[in-house]
PDB file of C-alpha atoms in Angstrom:
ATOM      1  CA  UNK A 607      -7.583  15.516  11.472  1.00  0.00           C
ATOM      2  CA  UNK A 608      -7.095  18.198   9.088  1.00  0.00           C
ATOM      3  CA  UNK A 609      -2.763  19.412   8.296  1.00  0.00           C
ATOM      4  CA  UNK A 610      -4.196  21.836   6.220  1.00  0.00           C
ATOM      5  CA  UNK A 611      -7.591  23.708   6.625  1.00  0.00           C
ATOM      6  CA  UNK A 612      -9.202  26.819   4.868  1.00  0.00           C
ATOM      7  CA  UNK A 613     -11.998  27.704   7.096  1.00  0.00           C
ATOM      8  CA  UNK A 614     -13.922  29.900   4.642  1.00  0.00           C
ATOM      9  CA  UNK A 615     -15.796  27.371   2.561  1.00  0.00           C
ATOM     10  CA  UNK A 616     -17.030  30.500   0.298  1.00  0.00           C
ATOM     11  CA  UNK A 617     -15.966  34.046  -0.334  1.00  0.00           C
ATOM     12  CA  UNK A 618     -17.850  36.975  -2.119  1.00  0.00           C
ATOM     13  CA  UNK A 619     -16.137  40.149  -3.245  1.00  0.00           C
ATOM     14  CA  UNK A 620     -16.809  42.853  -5.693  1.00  0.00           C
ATOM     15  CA  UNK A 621     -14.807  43.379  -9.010  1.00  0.00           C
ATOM     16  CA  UNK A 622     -12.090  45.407  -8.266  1.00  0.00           C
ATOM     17  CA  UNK A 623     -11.768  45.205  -4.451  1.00  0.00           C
ATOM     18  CA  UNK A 624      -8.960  42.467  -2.509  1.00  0.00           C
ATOM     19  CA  UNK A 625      -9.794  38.985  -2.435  1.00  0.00           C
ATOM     20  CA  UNK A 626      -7.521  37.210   0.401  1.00  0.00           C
ATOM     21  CA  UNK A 627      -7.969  33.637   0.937  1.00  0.00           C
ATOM     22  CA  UNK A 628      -6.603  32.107   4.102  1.00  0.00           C
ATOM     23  CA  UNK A 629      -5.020  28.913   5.147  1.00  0.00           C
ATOM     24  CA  UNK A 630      -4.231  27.139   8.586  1.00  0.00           C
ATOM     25  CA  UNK A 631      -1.985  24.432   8.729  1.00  0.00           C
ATOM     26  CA  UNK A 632      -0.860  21.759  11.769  1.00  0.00           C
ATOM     27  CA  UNK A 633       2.489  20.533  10.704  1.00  0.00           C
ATOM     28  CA  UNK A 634       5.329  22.789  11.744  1.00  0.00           C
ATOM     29  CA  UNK A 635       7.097  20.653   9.250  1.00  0.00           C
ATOM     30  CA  UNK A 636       5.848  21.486   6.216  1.00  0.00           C
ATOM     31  CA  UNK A 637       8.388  23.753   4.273  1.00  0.00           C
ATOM     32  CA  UNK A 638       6.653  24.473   0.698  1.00  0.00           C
ATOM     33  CA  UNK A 639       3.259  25.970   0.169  1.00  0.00           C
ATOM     34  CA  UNK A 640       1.027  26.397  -3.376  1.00  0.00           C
ATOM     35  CA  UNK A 641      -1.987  27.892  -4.130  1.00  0.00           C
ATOM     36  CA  UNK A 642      -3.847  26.612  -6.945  1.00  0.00           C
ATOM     37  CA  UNK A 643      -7.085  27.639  -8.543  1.00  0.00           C
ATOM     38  CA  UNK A 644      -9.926  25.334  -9.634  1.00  0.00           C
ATOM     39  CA  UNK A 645     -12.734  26.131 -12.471  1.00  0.00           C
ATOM     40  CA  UNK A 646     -15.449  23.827 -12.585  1.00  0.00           C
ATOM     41  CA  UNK A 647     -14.978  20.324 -14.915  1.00  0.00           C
ATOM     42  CA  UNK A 648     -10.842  21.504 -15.025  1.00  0.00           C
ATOM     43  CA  UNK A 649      -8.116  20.460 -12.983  1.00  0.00           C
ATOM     44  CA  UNK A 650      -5.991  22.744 -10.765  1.00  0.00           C
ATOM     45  CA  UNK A 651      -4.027  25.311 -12.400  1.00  0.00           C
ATOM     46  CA  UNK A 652      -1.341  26.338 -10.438  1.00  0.00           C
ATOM     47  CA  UNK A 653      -1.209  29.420  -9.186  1.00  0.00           C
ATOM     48  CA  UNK A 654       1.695  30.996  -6.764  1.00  0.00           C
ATOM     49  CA  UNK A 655       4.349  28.996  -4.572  1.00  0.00           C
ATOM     50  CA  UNK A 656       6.410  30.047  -1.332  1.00  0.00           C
ATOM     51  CA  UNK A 657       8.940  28.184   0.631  1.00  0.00           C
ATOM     52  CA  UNK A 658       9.720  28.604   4.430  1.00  0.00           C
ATOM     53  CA  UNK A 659      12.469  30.434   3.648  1.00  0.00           C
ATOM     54  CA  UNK A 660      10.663  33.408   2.395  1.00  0.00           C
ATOM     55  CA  UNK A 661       7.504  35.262   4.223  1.00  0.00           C
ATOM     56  CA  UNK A 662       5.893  37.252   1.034  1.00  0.00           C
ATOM     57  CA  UNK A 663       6.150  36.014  -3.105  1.00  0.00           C
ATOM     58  CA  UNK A 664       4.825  37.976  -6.048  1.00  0.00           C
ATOM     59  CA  UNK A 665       3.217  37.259  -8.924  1.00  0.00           C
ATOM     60  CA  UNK A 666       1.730  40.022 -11.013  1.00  0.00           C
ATOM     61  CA  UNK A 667      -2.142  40.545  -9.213  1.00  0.00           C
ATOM     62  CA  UNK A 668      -1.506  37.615  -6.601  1.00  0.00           C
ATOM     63  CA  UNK A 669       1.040  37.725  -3.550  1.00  0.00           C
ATOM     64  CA  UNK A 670       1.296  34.878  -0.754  1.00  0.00           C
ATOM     65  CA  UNK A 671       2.152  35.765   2.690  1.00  0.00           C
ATOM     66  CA  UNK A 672       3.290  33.093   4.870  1.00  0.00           C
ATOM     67  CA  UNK A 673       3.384  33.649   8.584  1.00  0.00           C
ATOM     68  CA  UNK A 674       5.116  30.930  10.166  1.00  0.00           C
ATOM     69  CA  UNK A 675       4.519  31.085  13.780  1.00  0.00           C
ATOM     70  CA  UNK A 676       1.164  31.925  13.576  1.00  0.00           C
ATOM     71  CA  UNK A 677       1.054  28.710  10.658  1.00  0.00           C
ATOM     72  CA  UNK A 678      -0.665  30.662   8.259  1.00  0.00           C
ATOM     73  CA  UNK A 679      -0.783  31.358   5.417  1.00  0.00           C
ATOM     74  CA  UNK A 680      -3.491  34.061   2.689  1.00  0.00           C
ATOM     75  CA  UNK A 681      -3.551  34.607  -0.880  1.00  0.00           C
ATOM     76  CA  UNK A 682      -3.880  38.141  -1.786  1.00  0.00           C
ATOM     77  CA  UNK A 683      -5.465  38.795  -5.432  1.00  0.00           C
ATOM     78  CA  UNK A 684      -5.791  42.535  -6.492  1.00  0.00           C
ATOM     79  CA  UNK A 685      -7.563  43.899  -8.250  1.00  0.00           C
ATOM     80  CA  UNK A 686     -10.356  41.037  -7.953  1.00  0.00           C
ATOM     81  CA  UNK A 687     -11.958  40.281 -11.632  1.00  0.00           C
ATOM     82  CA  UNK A 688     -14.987  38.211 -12.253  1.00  0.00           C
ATOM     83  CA  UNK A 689     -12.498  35.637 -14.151  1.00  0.00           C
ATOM     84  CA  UNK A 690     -10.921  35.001 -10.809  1.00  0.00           C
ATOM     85  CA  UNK A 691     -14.329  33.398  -9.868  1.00  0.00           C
ATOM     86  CA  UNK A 692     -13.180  30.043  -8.647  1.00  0.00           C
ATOM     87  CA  UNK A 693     -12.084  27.297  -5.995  1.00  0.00           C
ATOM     88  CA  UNK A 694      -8.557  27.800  -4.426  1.00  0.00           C
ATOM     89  CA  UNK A 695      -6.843  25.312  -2.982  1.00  0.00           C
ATOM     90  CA  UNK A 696      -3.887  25.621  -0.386  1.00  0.00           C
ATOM     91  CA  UNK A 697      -1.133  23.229  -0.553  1.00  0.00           C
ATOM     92  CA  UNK A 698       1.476  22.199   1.691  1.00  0.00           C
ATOM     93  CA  UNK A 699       4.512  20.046   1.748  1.00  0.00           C
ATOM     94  CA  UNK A 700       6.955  18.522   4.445  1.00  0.00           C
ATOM     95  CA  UNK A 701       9.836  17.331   1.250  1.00  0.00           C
ATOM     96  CA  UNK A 702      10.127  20.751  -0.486  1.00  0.00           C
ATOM     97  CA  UNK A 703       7.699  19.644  -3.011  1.00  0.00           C
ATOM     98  CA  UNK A 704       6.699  15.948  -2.517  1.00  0.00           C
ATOM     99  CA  UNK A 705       3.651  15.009  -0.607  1.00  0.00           C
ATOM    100  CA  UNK A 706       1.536  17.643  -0.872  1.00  0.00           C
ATOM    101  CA  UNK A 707      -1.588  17.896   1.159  1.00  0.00           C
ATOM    102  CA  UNK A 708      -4.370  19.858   0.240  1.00  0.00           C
ATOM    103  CA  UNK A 709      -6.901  22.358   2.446  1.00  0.00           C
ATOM    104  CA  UNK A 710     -11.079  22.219   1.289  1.00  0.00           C
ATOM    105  CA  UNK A 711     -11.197  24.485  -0.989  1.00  0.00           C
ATOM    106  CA  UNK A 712     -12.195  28.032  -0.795  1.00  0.00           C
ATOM    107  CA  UNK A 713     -14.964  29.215  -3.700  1.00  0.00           C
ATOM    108  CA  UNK A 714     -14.279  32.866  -4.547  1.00  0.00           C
ATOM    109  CA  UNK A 715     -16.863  34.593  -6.421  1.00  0.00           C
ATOM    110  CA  UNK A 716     -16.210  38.298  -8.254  1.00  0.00           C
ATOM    111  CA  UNK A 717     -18.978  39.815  -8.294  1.00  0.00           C
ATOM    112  CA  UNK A 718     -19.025  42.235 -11.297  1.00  0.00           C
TER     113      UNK A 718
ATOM    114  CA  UNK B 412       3.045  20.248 -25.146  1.00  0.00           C
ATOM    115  CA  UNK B 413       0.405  18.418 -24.684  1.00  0.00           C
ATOM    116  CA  UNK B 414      -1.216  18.599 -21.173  1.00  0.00           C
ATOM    117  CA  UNK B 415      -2.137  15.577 -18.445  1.00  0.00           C
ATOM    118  CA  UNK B 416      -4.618  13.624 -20.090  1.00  0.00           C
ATOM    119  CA  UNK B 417      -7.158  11.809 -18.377  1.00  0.00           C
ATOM    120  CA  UNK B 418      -9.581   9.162 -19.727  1.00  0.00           C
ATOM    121  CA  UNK B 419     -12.643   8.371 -19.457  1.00  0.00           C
ATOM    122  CA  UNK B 420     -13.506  12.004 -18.169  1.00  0.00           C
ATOM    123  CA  UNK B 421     -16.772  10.259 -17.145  1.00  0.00           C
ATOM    124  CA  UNK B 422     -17.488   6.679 -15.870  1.00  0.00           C
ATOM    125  CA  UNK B 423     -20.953   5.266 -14.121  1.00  0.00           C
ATOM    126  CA  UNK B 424     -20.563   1.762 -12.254  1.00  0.00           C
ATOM    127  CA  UNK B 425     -22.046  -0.041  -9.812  1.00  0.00           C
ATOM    128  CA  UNK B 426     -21.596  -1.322  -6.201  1.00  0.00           C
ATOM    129  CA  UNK B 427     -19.326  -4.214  -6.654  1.00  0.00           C
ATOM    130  CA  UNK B 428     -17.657  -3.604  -9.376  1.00  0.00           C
ATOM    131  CA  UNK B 429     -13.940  -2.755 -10.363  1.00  0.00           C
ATOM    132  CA  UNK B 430     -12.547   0.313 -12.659  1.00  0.00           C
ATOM    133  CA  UNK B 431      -9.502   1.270 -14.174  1.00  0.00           C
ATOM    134  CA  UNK B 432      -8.823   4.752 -14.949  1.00  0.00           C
ATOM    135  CA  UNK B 433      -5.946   5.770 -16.945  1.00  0.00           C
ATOM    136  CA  UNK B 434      -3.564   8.707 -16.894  1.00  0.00           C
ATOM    137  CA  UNK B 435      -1.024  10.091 -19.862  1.00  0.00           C
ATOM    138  CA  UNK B 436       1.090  12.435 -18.197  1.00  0.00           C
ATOM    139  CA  UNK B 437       3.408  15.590 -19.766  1.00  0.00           C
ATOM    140  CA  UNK B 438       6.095  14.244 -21.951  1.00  0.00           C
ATOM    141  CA  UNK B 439       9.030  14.186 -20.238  1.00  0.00           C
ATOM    142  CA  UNK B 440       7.232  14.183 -16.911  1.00  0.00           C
ATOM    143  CA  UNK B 441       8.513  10.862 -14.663  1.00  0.00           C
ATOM    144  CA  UNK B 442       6.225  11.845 -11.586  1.00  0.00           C
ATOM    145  CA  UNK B 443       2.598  11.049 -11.388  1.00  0.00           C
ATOM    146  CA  UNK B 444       0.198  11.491  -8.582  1.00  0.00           C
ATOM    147  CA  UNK B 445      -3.604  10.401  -8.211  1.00  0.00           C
ATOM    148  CA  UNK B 446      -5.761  12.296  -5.666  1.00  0.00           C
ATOM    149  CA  UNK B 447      -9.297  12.092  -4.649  1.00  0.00           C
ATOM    150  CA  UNK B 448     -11.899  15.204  -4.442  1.00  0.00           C
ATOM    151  CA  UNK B 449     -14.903  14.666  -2.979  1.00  0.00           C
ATOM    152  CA  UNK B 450     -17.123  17.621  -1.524  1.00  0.00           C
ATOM    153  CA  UNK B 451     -15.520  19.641   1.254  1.00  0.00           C
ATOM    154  CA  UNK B 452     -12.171  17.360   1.545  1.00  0.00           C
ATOM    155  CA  UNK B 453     -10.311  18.727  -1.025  1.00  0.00           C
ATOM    156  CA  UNK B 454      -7.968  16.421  -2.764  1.00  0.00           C
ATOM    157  CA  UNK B 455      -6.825  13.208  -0.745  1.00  0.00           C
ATOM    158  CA  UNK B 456      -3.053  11.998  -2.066  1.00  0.00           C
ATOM    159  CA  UNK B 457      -3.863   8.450  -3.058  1.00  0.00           C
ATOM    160  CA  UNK B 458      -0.314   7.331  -4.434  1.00  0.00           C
ATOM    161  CA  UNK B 459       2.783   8.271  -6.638  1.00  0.00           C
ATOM    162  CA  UNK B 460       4.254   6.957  -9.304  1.00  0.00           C
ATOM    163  CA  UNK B 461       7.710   7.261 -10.363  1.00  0.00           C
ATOM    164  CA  UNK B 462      10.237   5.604 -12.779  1.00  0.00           C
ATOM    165  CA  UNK B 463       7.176   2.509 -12.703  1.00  0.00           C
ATOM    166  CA  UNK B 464       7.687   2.446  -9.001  1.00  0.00           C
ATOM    167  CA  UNK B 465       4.969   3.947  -6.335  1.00  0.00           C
ATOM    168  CA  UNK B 466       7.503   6.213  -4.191  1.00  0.00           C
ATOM    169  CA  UNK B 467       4.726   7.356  -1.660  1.00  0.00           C
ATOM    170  CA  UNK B 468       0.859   6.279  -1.123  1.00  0.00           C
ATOM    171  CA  UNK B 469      -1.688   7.760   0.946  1.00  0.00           C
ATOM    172  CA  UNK B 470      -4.158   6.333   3.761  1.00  0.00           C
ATOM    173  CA  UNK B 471      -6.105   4.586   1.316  1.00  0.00           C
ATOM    174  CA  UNK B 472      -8.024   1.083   1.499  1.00  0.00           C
ATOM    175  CA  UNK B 473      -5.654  -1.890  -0.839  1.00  0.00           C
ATOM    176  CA  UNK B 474      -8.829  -1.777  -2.624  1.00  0.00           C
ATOM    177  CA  UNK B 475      -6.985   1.047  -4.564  1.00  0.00           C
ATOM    178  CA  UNK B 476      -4.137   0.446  -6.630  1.00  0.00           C
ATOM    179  CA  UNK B 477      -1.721   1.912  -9.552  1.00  0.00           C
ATOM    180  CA  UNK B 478       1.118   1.226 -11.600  1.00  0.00           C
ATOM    181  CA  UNK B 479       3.025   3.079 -14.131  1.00  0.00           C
ATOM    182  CA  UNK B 480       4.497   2.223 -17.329  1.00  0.00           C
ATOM    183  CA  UNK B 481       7.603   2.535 -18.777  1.00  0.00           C
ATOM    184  CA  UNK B 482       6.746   6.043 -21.215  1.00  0.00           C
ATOM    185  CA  UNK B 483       5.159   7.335 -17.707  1.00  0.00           C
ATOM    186  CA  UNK B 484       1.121   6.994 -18.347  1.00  0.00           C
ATOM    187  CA  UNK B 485      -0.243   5.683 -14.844  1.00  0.00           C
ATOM    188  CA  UNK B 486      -3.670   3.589 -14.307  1.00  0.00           C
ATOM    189  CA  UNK B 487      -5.443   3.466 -10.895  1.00  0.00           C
ATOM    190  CA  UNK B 488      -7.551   0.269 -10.160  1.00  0.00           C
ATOM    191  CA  UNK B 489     -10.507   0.474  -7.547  1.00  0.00           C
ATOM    192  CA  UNK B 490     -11.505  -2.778  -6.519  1.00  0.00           C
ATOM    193  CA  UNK B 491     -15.039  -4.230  -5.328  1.00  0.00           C
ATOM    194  CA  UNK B 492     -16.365  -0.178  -5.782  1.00  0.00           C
ATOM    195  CA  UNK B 493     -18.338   1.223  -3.041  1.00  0.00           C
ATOM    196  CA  UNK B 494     -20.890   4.089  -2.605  1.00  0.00           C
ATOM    197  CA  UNK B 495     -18.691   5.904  -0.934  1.00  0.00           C
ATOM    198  CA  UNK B 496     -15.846   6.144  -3.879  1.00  0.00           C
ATOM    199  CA  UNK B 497     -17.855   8.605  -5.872  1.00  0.00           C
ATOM    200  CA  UNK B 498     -16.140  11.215  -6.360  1.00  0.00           C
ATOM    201  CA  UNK B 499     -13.608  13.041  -9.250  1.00  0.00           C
ATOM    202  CA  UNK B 500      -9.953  11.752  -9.451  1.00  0.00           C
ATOM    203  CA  UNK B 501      -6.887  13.999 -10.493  1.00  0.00           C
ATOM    204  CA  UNK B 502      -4.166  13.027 -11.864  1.00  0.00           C
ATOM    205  CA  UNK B 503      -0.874  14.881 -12.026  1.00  0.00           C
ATOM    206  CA  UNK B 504       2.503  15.297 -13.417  1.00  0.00           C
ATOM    207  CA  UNK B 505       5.681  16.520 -12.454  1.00  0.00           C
ATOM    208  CA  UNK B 506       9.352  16.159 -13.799  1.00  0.00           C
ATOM    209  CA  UNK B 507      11.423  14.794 -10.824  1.00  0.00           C
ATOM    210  CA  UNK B 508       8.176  14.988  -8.646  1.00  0.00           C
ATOM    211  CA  UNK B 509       9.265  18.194  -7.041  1.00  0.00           C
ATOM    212  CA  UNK B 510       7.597  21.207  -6.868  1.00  0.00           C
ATOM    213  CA  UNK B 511       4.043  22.256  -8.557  1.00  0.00           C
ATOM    214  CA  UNK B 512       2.248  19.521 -10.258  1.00  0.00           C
ATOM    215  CA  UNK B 513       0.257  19.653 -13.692  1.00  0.00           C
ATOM    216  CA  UNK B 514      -3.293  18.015 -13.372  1.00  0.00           C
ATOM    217  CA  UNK B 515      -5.175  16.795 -15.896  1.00  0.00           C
ATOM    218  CA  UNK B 516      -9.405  17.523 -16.083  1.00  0.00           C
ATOM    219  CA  UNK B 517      -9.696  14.567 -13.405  1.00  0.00           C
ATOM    220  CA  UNK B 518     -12.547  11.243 -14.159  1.00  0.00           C
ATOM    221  CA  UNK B 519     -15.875  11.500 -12.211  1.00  0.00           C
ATOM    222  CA  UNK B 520     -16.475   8.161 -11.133  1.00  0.00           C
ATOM    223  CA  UNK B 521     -20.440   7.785 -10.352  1.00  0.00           C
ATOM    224  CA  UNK B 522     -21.328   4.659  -7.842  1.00  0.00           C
ATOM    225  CA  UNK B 523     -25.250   3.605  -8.164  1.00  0.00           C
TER     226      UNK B 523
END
């Protein structure tokens, strides 16, 4: 069974316009959440943390909202940009940082 | 700084055999983590690595194994390979093993 699930396999949007990518998780324990991006034949970059502490972090086009009685949590990126044309992964930990568990994936493609 | 490096970034083998894959983490960096992607699972935590001693492992088969030296670089060993353990492994750094982790370009393993 999945902790962490992103239930939108794929995601289109047009340059310019709000990507948000969303995430579901199980645990009520986890306390730490990343985001990280994906291009193909590269690792994950990291993108954007948040801990349970907060409910909204910013980081120049991308902000993380964390909602955590509803257990979810959505990337925002905007304005969208055809370089942002990758797989996002949600991340979530119970240890502030140690055993992270990852969602799927969620491919985002820009369309220019 | 040099980045998490990875090596081989490709590897073919067949059913029954055994690899090692090796992993040179950040200098500095104490902490490192293997995962497994495979299509629509995202990355599965396979163990971590820190100070030469795995501090957490994941709900993996013995079949997989690691160990760490003492300047940090990290192999994984898959034993008696199956079709089923095709699939790109990550590797990744962190300093204390808190927080976001570095990854490195990950090894496709291919199982004929």
């Amino acid at each position: 069974d999945q902790q962490v699930k992103q239930n939108s396999p794929s995601l289109s949007v047009q340059e310019g316009r709000i990507s948000i990518l969303n995430c579901d998780y199980t645990n009520s324990m986890f306390d730490y959440f990343l985001w990280y991006k994906k291009y193909p034949a590269e690792g994950p970059t990291f993108l954007i943390s948040i801990s349970s502490i907060k409910d909204k972090n910013e980081d120049g086009r991308f902000t993380v909202f964390l909602n955590k009685s509803a257990k979810h949590l959505s990337l925002h990126i905007v304005p969208s940009q055809p370089g942002d044309s990758a797989v996002y992964f949600c991340a979530a930990s119970d240890n502030y940082g140690q055993n992270f568990v990852f969602g799927p994936g969620t491919r985002l493609s820009v369309l220019p | 700084k040099a980045g998490v490096t990875q090596t081989p970034r490709y590897l073919i083998k067949t059913r029954g055999q055994q690899v090692t894959l090796s992993c040179s983490p950040i200098s500095g960096h104490r902490s490192v983590s293997w995962y497994q992607q495979t299509p629509g699972q995202g990355l599965q935590f396979l163990f971590e690595y820190f100070s030469e001693t795995q501090r957490n492992k994941g709900n993996f088969p013995g079949r997989f194994s690691g160990r760490q030296f003492s300047n940090s670089r990290s192999e994984m060993n898959v034993s008696t390979l199956e079709l089923g353990d095709s699939a790109l492994y990550l590797c990744a750094s962190t300093e204390g093993g808190d927080g976001p982790q570095h990854f490195g370009d990950g090894t496709r393993l291919s199982i004929l």
